[in-house]
mmCIF file of C-alpha atoms in Angstrom:
data_model
loop_
_atom_site.group_PDB
_atom_site.id
_atom_site.type_symbol
_atom_site.label_atom_id
_atom_site.label_comp_id
_atom_site.label_asym_id
_atom_site.label_seq_id
_atom_site.Cartn_x
_atom_site.Cartn_y
_atom_site.Cartn_z
ATOM 1 C CA MET A 1 54.396 37.369 46.338
ATOM 2 C CA SER A 2 56.276 34.144 47.080
ATOM 3 C CA ASN A 3 54.477 30.963 48.079
ATOM 4 C CA PRO A 4 54.669 30.460 51.874
ATOM 5 C CA LEU A 5 52.622 27.278 52.044
ATOM 6 C CA LEU A 6 55.591 24.913 52.406
ATOM 7 C CA SER A 7 58.029 27.538 53.665
ATOM 8 C CA GLY A 8 60.504 25.986 56.089
ATOM 9 C CA ILE A 9 60.259 22.497 54.558
ATOM 10 C CA ARG A 10 63.680 21.285 53.396
ATOM 11 C CA ILE A 11 63.773 18.461 50.848
ATOM 12 C CA LEU A 12 66.845 16.518 49.757
ATOM 13 C CA ASP A 13 66.187 15.197 46.271
ATOM 14 C CA LEU A 14 68.375 12.415 44.858
ATOM 15 C CA THR A 15 66.098 11.676 41.882
ATOM 16 C CA ARG A 16 66.735 12.363 38.206
ATOM 17 C CA LEU A 17 65.082 12.430 34.795
ATOM 18 C CA LEU A 18 61.283 12.916 35.069
ATOM 19 C CA PRO A 19 59.133 11.362 37.856
ATOM 20 C CA GLY A 20 61.149 12.360 40.926
ATOM 21 C CA PRO A 21 62.151 15.828 39.697
ATOM 22 C CA PHE A 22 58.547 16.531 38.661
ATOM 23 C CA CYS A 23 57.400 15.550 42.162
ATOM 24 C CA SER A 24 59.920 17.848 43.847
ATOM 25 C CA PHE A 25 59.191 20.612 41.305
ATOM 26 C CA TYR A 26 55.605 20.819 42.561
ATOM 27 C CA LEU A 27 56.861 20.961 46.148
ATOM 28 C CA ALA A 28 59.387 23.662 45.246
ATOM 29 C CA GLN A 29 56.665 25.680 43.528
ATOM 30 C CA LEU A 30 54.676 25.438 46.765
ATOM 31 C CA GLY A 31 57.526 27.048 48.675
ATOM 32 C CA ALA A 32 59.633 24.124 49.897
ATOM 33 C CA GLU A 33 63.416 24.394 49.767
ATOM 34 C CA VAL A 34 64.472 21.603 47.383
ATOM 35 C CA ILE A 35 68.139 20.658 47.184
ATOM 36 C CA LYS A 36 69.141 18.381 44.330
ATOM 37 C CA LEU A 37 71.978 16.021 45.216
ATOM 38 C CA GLU A 38 73.741 15.125 41.974
ATOM 39 C CA GLU A 39 76.613 12.877 40.994
ATOM 40 C CA PRO A 40 79.883 14.575 39.992
ATOM 41 C CA GLN A 41 79.901 13.003 36.526
ATOM 42 C CA GLY A 42 77.210 14.995 34.750
ATOM 43 C CA GLY A 43 74.604 15.025 37.497
ATOM 44 C CA ASP A 44 70.963 14.521 36.600
ATOM 45 C CA TYR A 45 70.947 12.735 33.208
ATOM 46 C CA ALA A 46 68.302 15.154 31.966
ATOM 47 C CA ARG A 47 70.863 17.973 31.937
ATOM 48 C CA MET A 48 72.370 16.422 28.804
ATOM 49 C CA LEU A 49 69.668 14.091 27.459
ATOM 50 C CA ALA A 50 66.765 16.563 27.596
ATOM 51 C CA PRO A 51 67.963 20.030 28.687
ATOM 52 C CA GLU A 52 64.644 21.753 28.011
ATOM 53 C CA LEU A 53 62.866 19.155 30.136
ATOM 54 C CA PHE A 54 65.431 19.774 32.856
ATOM 55 C CA THR A 55 64.574 23.462 32.666
ATOM 56 C CA LEU A 56 60.865 22.814 33.073
ATOM 57 C CA VAL A 57 61.020 20.522 36.107
ATOM 58 C CA ASN A 58 63.979 21.846 38.093
ATOM 59 C CA ARG A 59 63.357 25.580 38.401
ATOM 60 C CA GLY A 60 63.379 26.982 41.907
ATOM 61 C CA LYS A 61 65.700 24.286 43.295
ATOM 62 C CA LYS A 62 69.259 24.300 44.598
ATOM 63 C CA SER A 63 71.862 21.735 43.618
ATOM 64 C CA VAL A 64 74.986 20.296 45.202
ATOM 65 C CA THR A 65 77.369 17.604 43.984
ATOM 66 C CA LEU A 66 77.826 14.588 46.249
ATOM 67 C CA ASP A 67 79.250 11.183 45.336
ATOM 68 C CA LEU A 68 77.625 8.897 47.898
ATOM 69 C CA ARG A 69 80.103 6.158 47.012
ATOM 70 C CA GLN A 70 82.672 8.184 48.961
ATOM 71 C CA ALA A 71 82.727 8.055 52.752
ATOM 72 C CA GLN A 72 83.237 11.816 53.054
ATOM 73 C CA ALA A 73 80.165 12.477 50.916
ATOM 74 C CA VAL A 74 78.066 10.092 53.008
ATOM 75 C CA THR A 75 79.134 11.993 56.115
ATOM 76 C CA ALA A 76 78.131 15.265 54.429
ATOM 77 C CA PHE A 77 74.772 13.772 53.425
ATOM 78 C CA HIS A 78 74.129 12.640 56.993
ATOM 79 C CA LYS A 79 74.841 16.183 58.120
ATOM 80 C CA LEU A 80 72.249 17.510 55.667
ATOM 81 C CA VAL A 81 69.725 14.975 56.887
ATOM 82 C CA GLU A 82 69.925 16.366 60.417
ATOM 83 C CA ASP A 83 68.022 19.473 59.320
ATOM 84 C CA ALA A 84 65.963 17.976 56.511
ATOM 85 C CA ASP A 85 62.265 17.243 56.524
ATOM 86 C CA VAL A 86 62.175 14.984 53.462
ATOM 87 C CA VAL A 87 64.490 12.765 51.432
ATOM 88 C CA ILE A 88 63.306 11.635 47.976
ATOM 89 C CA GLU A 89 65.152 8.904 46.075
ATOM 90 C CA SER A 90 64.357 6.715 43.097
ATOM 91 C CA PHE A 91 67.060 4.058 43.173
ATOM 92 C CA ARG A 92 66.224 0.373 43.059
ATOM 93 C CA PRO A 93 65.371 -1.080 46.479
ATOM 94 C CA GLY A 94 68.426 -1.662 48.643
ATOM 95 C CA VAL A 95 70.809 0.725 46.857
ATOM 96 C CA MET A 96 70.571 3.441 49.499
ATOM 97 C CA ASP A 97 70.953 0.863 52.270
ATOM 98 C CA LYS A 98 74.254 -0.313 50.750
ATOM 99 C CA LEU A 99 75.463 3.283 50.667
ATOM 100 C CA GLY A 100 74.677 3.740 54.360
ATOM 101 C CA CYS A 101 71.872 6.157 53.506
ATOM 102 C CA GLY A 102 68.705 4.038 53.687
ATOM 103 C CA TYR A 103 65.669 4.892 55.765
ATOM 104 C CA GLN A 104 66.591 2.700 58.722
ATOM 105 C CA GLN A 105 69.977 4.427 58.933
ATOM 106 C CA LEU A 106 68.720 7.962 58.369
ATOM 107 C CA LYS A 107 65.875 7.832 60.886
ATOM 108 C CA LEU A 108 68.471 7.276 63.612
ATOM 109 C CA ILE A 109 69.944 10.640 62.626
ATOM 110 C CA ASN A 110 66.595 12.407 62.269
ATOM 111 C CA PRO A 111 63.561 10.577 63.710
ATOM 112 C CA ARG A 112 61.104 13.050 62.126
ATOM 113 C CA LEU A 113 62.482 12.482 58.627
ATOM 114 C CA VAL A 114 60.027 11.597 55.844
ATOM 115 C CA TYR A 115 61.818 9.251 53.435
ATOM 116 C CA ALA A 116 60.112 8.869 50.049
ATOM 117 C CA ALA A 117 61.191 6.016 47.788
ATOM 118 C CA LEU A 118 59.723 6.470 44.296
ATOM 119 C CA THR A 119 60.362 3.372 42.194
ATOM 120 C CA GLY A 120 58.779 1.460 39.351
ATOM 121 C CA TYR A 121 57.401 -1.429 41.373
ATOM 122 C CA GLY A 122 57.769 -0.470 45.013
ATOM 123 C CA GLN A 123 59.972 -1.864 47.774
ATOM 124 C CA THR A 124 58.414 -5.334 47.859
ATOM 125 C CA GLY A 125 57.147 -7.991 45.452
ATOM 126 C CA PRO A 126 58.698 -10.136 42.696
ATOM 127 C CA TYR A 127 59.181 -7.166 40.332
ATOM 128 C CA LYS A 128 60.859 -4.824 42.839
ATOM 129 C CA ASP A 129 64.329 -5.131 41.275
ATOM 130 C CA ARG A 130 63.190 -4.878 37.653
ATOM 131 C CA ALA A 131 64.073 -1.951 35.451
ATOM 132 C CA GLY A 132 61.171 -0.105 33.865
ATOM 133 C CA HIS A 133 59.824 3.011 32.253
ATOM 134 C CA ASP A 134 56.427 4.643 31.894
ATOM 135 C CA MET A 135 55.331 2.292 29.099
ATOM 136 C CA ASN A 136 56.127 -0.798 31.192
ATOM 137 C CA TYR A 137 54.064 0.415 34.152
ATOM 138 C CA CYS A 138 51.170 1.357 31.858
ATOM 139 C CA ALA A 139 51.401 -2.068 30.244
ATOM 140 C CA TYR A 140 51.221 -3.941 33.544
ATOM 141 C CA ALA A 141 48.468 -1.671 34.909
ATOM 142 C CA GLY A 142 46.138 -2.370 31.971
ATOM 143 C CA VAL A 143 46.325 1.176 30.600
ATOM 144 C CA LEU A 144 48.005 0.306 27.305
ATOM 145 C CA GLU A 145 45.669 -2.594 26.573
ATOM 146 C CA GLN A 146 42.704 -0.259 26.838
ATOM 147 C CA THR A 147 44.214 2.617 24.836
ATOM 148 C CA GLY A 148 43.226 2.699 21.162
ATOM 149 C CA VAL A 149 40.226 2.179 18.908
ATOM 150 C CA ALA A 150 38.096 -0.929 18.662
ATOM 151 C CA GLY A 151 39.752 -3.523 16.458
ATOM 152 C CA GLY A 152 43.095 -1.728 16.472
ATOM 153 C CA PRO A 153 46.337 -2.293 18.376
ATOM 154 C CA PRO A 154 47.281 -0.664 21.677
ATOM 155 C CA VAL A 155 48.361 2.956 21.153
ATOM 156 C CA LEU A 156 51.068 4.926 22.942
ATOM 157 C CA SER A 157 50.144 8.272 24.456
ATOM 158 C CA ASN A 158 52.478 11.267 24.568
ATOM 159 C CA PHE A 159 51.413 11.779 28.190
ATOM 160 C CA GLN A 160 53.486 9.817 30.704
ATOM 161 C CA SER A 161 50.607 8.896 32.983
ATOM 162 C CA ALA A 162 52.589 6.407 35.055
ATOM 163 C CA ASP A 163 55.592 8.670 35.568
ATOM 164 C CA LEU A 164 53.632 11.840 36.283
ATOM 165 C CA ALA A 165 50.261 10.873 37.760
ATOM 166 C CA GLY A 166 50.882 7.364 39.088
ATOM 167 C CA GLY A 167 54.361 8.292 40.265
ATOM 168 C CA ALA A 168 55.217 11.957 40.786
ATOM 169 C CA LEU A 169 51.858 13.303 41.988
ATOM 170 C CA THR A 170 51.071 10.197 44.032
ATOM 171 C CA CYS A 171 54.450 10.565 45.717
ATOM 172 C CA ALA A 172 53.910 14.276 46.358
ATOM 173 C CA LEU A 173 50.583 13.474 48.038
ATOM 174 C CA GLY A 174 52.247 10.843 50.216
ATOM 175 C CA ILE A 175 55.050 13.213 51.177
ATOM 176 C CA LEU A 176 52.665 15.993 52.206
ATOM 177 C CA ALA A 177 50.564 13.607 54.300
ATOM 178 C CA ALA A 178 53.696 12.221 55.973
ATOM 179 C CA VAL A 179 55.112 15.679 56.710
ATOM 180 C CA ILE A 180 51.853 16.705 58.373
ATOM 181 C CA GLY A 181 51.952 13.518 60.423
ATOM 182 C CA ALA A 182 55.590 14.015 61.382
ATOM 183 C CA ARG A 183 54.929 17.553 62.555
ATOM 184 C CA ALA A 184 52.127 16.321 64.748
ATOM 185 C CA SER A 185 53.878 13.262 66.184
ATOM 186 C CA GLY A 186 57.580 13.979 65.816
ATOM 187 C CA GLN A 187 57.987 10.693 63.967
ATOM 188 C CA GLY A 188 58.724 10.390 60.276
ATOM 189 C CA THR A 189 57.957 7.460 58.008
ATOM 190 C CA LEU A 190 58.927 5.651 54.837
ATOM 191 C CA VAL A 191 56.727 6.638 51.870
ATOM 192 C CA ASP A 192 56.885 3.679 49.468
ATOM 193 C CA VAL A 193 55.453 4.614 46.040
ATOM 194 C CA GLY A 194 55.538 2.183 43.118
ATOM 195 C CA MET A 195 54.547 3.714 39.792
ATOM 196 C CA LEU A 196 52.729 0.509 38.811
ATOM 197 C CA ASP A 197 50.691 0.792 42.017
ATOM 198 C CA GLY A 198 49.887 4.441 41.452
ATOM 199 C CA THR A 199 48.885 3.863 37.833
ATOM 200 C CA LEU A 200 46.645 0.919 38.635
ATOM 201 C CA ALA A 201 44.953 3.012 41.317
ATOM 202 C CA LEU A 202 43.944 5.510 38.618
ATOM 203 C CA GLN A 203 42.025 2.849 36.686
ATOM 204 C CA ALA A 204 38.710 3.647 38.361
ATOM 205 C CA LEU A 205 36.528 3.222 35.266
ATOM 206 C CA SER A 206 38.151 -0.026 34.185
ATOM 207 C CA LEU A 207 37.816 -1.448 37.686
ATOM 208 C CA ALA A 208 34.181 -0.353 37.797
ATOM 209 C CA THR A 209 33.586 -2.260 34.547
ATOM 210 C CA ILE A 210 35.187 -5.381 36.020
ATOM 211 C CA ARG A 211 32.995 -5.031 39.115
ATOM 212 C CA SER A 212 29.819 -4.705 37.094
ATOM 213 C CA ALA A 213 30.533 -7.010 34.128
ATOM 214 C CA GLY A 214 32.975 -9.446 35.679
ATOM 215 C CA GLN A 215 35.659 -8.712 33.081
ATOM 216 C CA SER A 216 37.439 -5.933 31.254
ATOM 217 C CA ALA A 217 35.807 -4.243 28.289
ATOM 218 C CA GLN A 218 37.221 -4.737 24.831
ATOM 219 C CA ARG A 219 39.558 -1.968 23.757
ATOM 220 C CA GLY A 220 37.615 1.015 22.443
ATOM 221 C CA SER A 221 34.261 -0.195 23.741
ATOM 222 C CA ASP A 222 34.021 1.018 27.336
ATOM 223 C CA MET A 223 31.751 3.936 28.194
ATOM 224 C CA LEU A 224 34.499 6.580 28.074
ATOM 225 C CA SER A 225 36.862 4.907 25.606
ATOM 226 C CA GLY A 226 34.731 4.794 22.459
ATOM 227 C CA GLY A 227 31.679 2.724 23.300
ATOM 228 C CA LEU A 228 29.288 5.692 23.162
ATOM 229 C CA ALA A 229 28.691 7.794 20.056
ATOM 230 C CA ASN A 230 28.048 10.908 22.137
ATOM 231 C CA TYR A 231 31.422 10.520 23.888
ATOM 232 C CA ASN A 232 33.779 10.140 20.981
ATOM 233 C CA ILE A 233 36.182 11.724 18.495
ATOM 234 C CA TYR A 234 35.094 12.862 15.029
ATOM 235 C CA ALA A 235 36.966 14.003 11.944
ATOM 236 C CA CYS A 236 36.123 17.389 10.446
ATOM 237 C CA ALA A 237 36.193 18.709 6.886
ATOM 238 C CA ASP A 238 39.737 20.083 7.264
ATOM 239 C CA GLY A 239 41.220 16.828 8.560
ATOM 240 C CA LYS A 240 41.288 18.060 12.138
ATOM 241 C CA HIS A 241 39.115 16.565 14.864
ATOM 242 C CA VAL A 242 36.657 17.470 17.587
ATOM 243 C CA ALA A 243 36.031 15.799 20.922
ATOM 244 C CA MET A 244 32.365 15.249 21.740
ATOM 245 C CA ALA A 245 31.832 14.637 25.456
ATOM 246 C CA ALA A 246 28.060 15.180 25.590
ATOM 247 C CA LEU A 247 27.666 12.353 28.056
ATOM 248 C CA GLU A 248 24.611 13.590 29.932
ATOM 249 C CA PRO A 249 21.346 13.744 27.932
ATOM 250 C CA LYS A 250 20.951 17.483 28.501
ATOM 251 C CA PHE A 251 24.265 18.216 26.801
ATOM 252 C CA PHE A 252 23.539 15.977 23.831
ATOM 253 C CA LEU A 253 20.081 17.504 23.452
ATOM 254 C CA ASN A 254 21.678 20.960 23.411
ATOM 255 C CA PHE A 255 23.962 19.764 20.628
ATOM 256 C CA CYS A 256 21.115 18.321 18.596
ATOM 257 C CA GLN A 257 19.187 21.582 18.860
ATOM 258 C CA ALA A 258 22.254 23.641 17.944
ATOM 259 C CA VAL A 259 22.825 21.699 14.706
ATOM 260 C CA GLY A 260 19.118 21.514 13.827
ATOM 261 C CA LYS A 261 18.868 17.732 14.131
ATOM 262 C CA PRO A 262 16.620 16.973 17.108
ATOM 263 C CA GLU A 263 15.948 13.476 15.746
ATOM 264 C CA LEU A 264 19.471 12.392 16.713
ATOM 265 C CA ALA A 265 18.533 12.616 20.395
ATOM 266 C CA GLY A 266 16.256 9.615 19.974
ATOM 267 C CA LEU A 267 18.938 7.237 18.669
ATOM 268 C CA PRO A 268 20.706 4.804 21.044
ATOM 269 C CA ALA A 269 24.009 6.242 22.264
ATOM 270 C CA ASN A 270 25.777 2.913 21.828
ATOM 271 C CA GLY A 271 24.425 2.193 18.349
ATOM 272 C CA ALA A 272 26.026 2.400 14.916
ATOM 273 C CA ALA A 273 23.241 4.610 13.533
ATOM 274 C CA LEU A 274 24.083 7.558 15.785
ATOM 275 C CA ARG A 275 27.801 7.127 15.286
ATOM 276 C CA ASN A 276 27.438 7.078 11.487
ATOM 277 C CA ALA A 277 25.169 10.130 11.532
ATOM 278 C CA LEU A 278 27.646 12.092 13.646
ATOM 279 C CA GLU A 279 30.560 11.094 11.413
ATOM 280 C CA VAL A 280 28.728 12.477 8.372
ATOM 281 C CA LEU A 281 27.624 15.597 10.222
ATOM 282 C CA PHE A 282 31.037 16.577 11.574
ATOM 283 C CA SER A 283 32.639 16.038 8.162
ATOM 284 C CA THR A 284 30.647 19.005 6.785
ATOM 285 C CA ARG A 285 32.549 21.756 8.663
ATOM 286 C CA SER A 286 36.082 22.495 9.774
ATOM 287 C CA ARG A 287 37.156 22.098 13.367
ATOM 288 C CA ASP A 288 37.209 25.843 13.980
ATOM 289 C CA GLU A 289 33.799 26.279 12.372
ATOM 290 C CA TRP A 290 32.343 23.699 14.725
ATOM 291 C CA GLU A 291 33.946 25.405 17.699
ATOM 292 C CA LEU A 292 32.522 28.763 16.660
ATOM 293 C CA LEU A 293 29.059 27.321 16.143
ATOM 294 C CA LEU A 294 28.945 25.376 19.413
ATOM 295 C CA ALA A 295 31.000 27.582 21.743
ATOM 296 C CA ASP A 296 28.026 28.972 23.661
ATOM 297 C CA ARG A 297 25.619 26.044 23.327
ATOM 298 C CA ASP A 298 26.673 24.147 26.485
ATOM 299 C CA CYS A 299 27.129 20.818 24.729
ATOM 300 C CA CYS A 300 30.667 19.716 25.667
ATOM 301 C CA VAL A 301 32.155 19.714 22.155
ATOM 302 C CA SER A 302 35.683 21.032 21.789
ATOM 303 C CA GLY A 303 38.336 21.158 19.127
ATOM 304 C CA ILE A 304 41.273 18.795 19.519
ATOM 305 C CA TYR A 305 44.396 20.934 19.749
ATOM 306 C CA SER A 306 48.071 20.219 19.252
ATOM 307 C CA PRO A 307 50.328 21.012 22.241
ATOM 308 C CA GLN A 308 51.451 24.149 20.408
ATOM 309 C CA GLU A 309 47.848 25.270 19.910
ATOM 310 C CA ALA A 310 47.052 24.506 23.543
ATOM 311 C CA LEU A 311 49.546 27.164 24.650
ATOM 312 C CA ASP A 312 47.570 29.776 22.723
ATOM 313 C CA ASN A 313 44.172 28.752 24.040
ATOM 314 C CA PRO A 314 42.459 31.871 25.446
ATOM 315 C CA GLN A 315 41.400 30.004 28.583
ATOM 316 C CA VAL A 316 44.972 28.882 29.223
ATOM 317 C CA LYS A 317 46.202 32.432 28.709
ATOM 318 C CA ALA A 318 43.539 33.869 30.984
ATOM 319 C CA ARG A 319 44.630 31.552 33.804
ATOM 320 C CA GLY A 320 48.226 32.733 33.521
ATOM 321 C CA LEU A 321 49.685 29.252 33.450
ATOM 322 C CA ILE A 322 52.169 29.936 30.669
ATOM 323 C CA ARG A 323 55.119 32.297 30.968
ATOM 324 C CA ASN A 324 57.823 32.959 28.424
ATOM 325 C CA GLU A 325 61.543 33.060 29.066
ATOM 326 C CA ASP A 326 63.878 33.832 26.180
ATOM 327 C CA GLY A 327 60.930 33.249 23.846
ATOM 328 C CA LYS A 328 60.269 29.755 25.198
ATOM 329 C CA PRO A 329 57.231 28.632 27.217
ATOM 330 C CA LEU A 330 57.418 27.734 30.901
ATOM 331 C CA LEU A 331 54.658 26.078 32.892
ATOM 332 C CA ASP A 332 53.904 27.262 36.398
ATOM 333 C CA LEU A 333 52.056 25.486 39.174
ATOM 334 C CA PRO A 334 48.474 24.812 37.969
ATOM 335 C CA ILE A 335 46.972 25.570 41.374
ATOM 336 C CA LYS A 336 45.708 29.013 42.353
ATOM 337 C CA PHE A 337 45.788 30.271 45.929
ATOM 338 C CA SER A 338 44.052 33.383 47.186
ATOM 339 C CA ASP A 339 47.139 34.869 48.837
ATOM 340 C CA ALA A 340 50.176 33.117 47.392
ATOM 341 C CA ASP A 341 51.952 32.701 44.080
ATOM 342 C CA SER A 342 54.017 29.814 42.793
ATOM 343 C CA VAL A 343 57.796 30.044 43.076
ATOM 344 C CA HIS A 344 59.503 30.702 39.760
ATOM 345 C CA GLY A 345 63.250 30.617 40.323
ATOM 346 C CA ASP A 346 66.074 29.567 38.028
ATOM 347 C CA CYS A 347 67.603 26.221 37.205
ATOM 348 C CA PRO A 348 70.291 25.147 39.653
ATOM 349 C CA ARG A 349 73.942 24.900 38.719
ATOM 350 C CA ARG A 350 75.766 22.041 40.388
ATOM 351 C CA GLN A 351 78.357 23.026 42.984
ATOM 352 C CA GLN A 352 80.632 21.126 45.309
ATOM 353 C CA PHE A 353 79.348 20.621 48.827
ATOM 354 C CA GLU A 354 80.433 23.329 51.252
ATOM 355 C CA SER A 355 79.108 23.808 54.741
ATOM 356 C CA GLY A 356 77.787 27.289 53.993
ATOM 357 C CA PHE A 357 76.249 26.726 50.591
ATOM 358 C CA LEU A 358 72.720 26.339 51.956
ATOM 359 C CA THR A 359 72.572 29.937 53.089
ATOM 360 C CA GLN A 360 72.353 31.256 49.532
ATOM 361 C CA ARG A 361 69.902 30.483 46.763
ATOM 362 C CA SER A 362 71.306 30.016 43.263
ATOM 363 C CA THR A 363 70.665 32.827 40.795
ATOM 364 C CA VAL A 364 71.964 30.952 37.779
ATOM 365 C CA LYS A 365 70.180 31.641 34.501
ATOM 366 C CA ARG A 366 68.718 28.891 32.347
ATOM 367 C CA SER A 367 71.530 29.258 29.789
ATOM 368 C CA ASP A 368 74.165 28.536 32.445
ATOM 369 C CA PHE A 369 73.049 25.153 33.710
ATOM 370 C CA LEU A 370 74.756 22.893 31.150
ATOM 371 C CA LEU A 371 78.194 22.100 32.546
#
């Protein structure tokens, strides 16, 4: 069954690499018709720089080549906008205006158009014209400064929280809200999403600490970043690790009973004595042995898996999130609906703009997309 939830929504996507394509990928998986507009010289950079990433975030879309520096292509783009619901772009502020394709110009063509501008720093402010990547936005939002262990340096994560959560998903939420509003009122809007803004908005715990203590916590010392012994990471006998998230007393008590050490429940959660005792305890078994022992004890202790191991997790498999194509994993939409499935689809092959191209959906296989 295809996903009808966003059926009839047409999205023109001028973004490339990760944040914008990930945003439109979710919308495509929800049933929207997403048309990538790519430059003639290579198109989306990810096609060559990271082809497997391109595969993951561009399935189910169409693609057409348009060089908006050419007057004929601008005319063709304006024609597409007449029937579009959404335009997504990630250029620096002002670029689309210079091309004759900015929001103020496009809304004259289609007043109900939702125009989403996904940028690093938004359309206003002293940083609006700066270049940036995920690490820069995390740095400015206070995420990097808080990531790492007490006494150590800031640590990079392999999860692009600014690109994906602060940017792509925040933008998708804004687009959906604006489309609903446009359908009710007949008037579209500009959705201005800065990835720094979206990432800072996710800092709920850090902001709560500032509200209560008047300042940020030291790295590795906040409640959920290492300050509590019962919410921490511990090394096991085999060199692997477990994550203990027994934050509530009932969960930690369950753990203490499961390991036959009820006396640990009486130690302060933020004290060195409990931390030292847990370090010694966890070092006596392997990660998998701890998981087997604690699996049914309702104590919020889990093994720390590599991304490869995560794909084989029985819970992940049971939810049907992972599919294989040519022996390689694909991720589907992580949202379940009672009467709809996510849209799978193939990766789009770029084609020159023709007036009738929108009537057919590409059936190009993954192996064909590199041009």
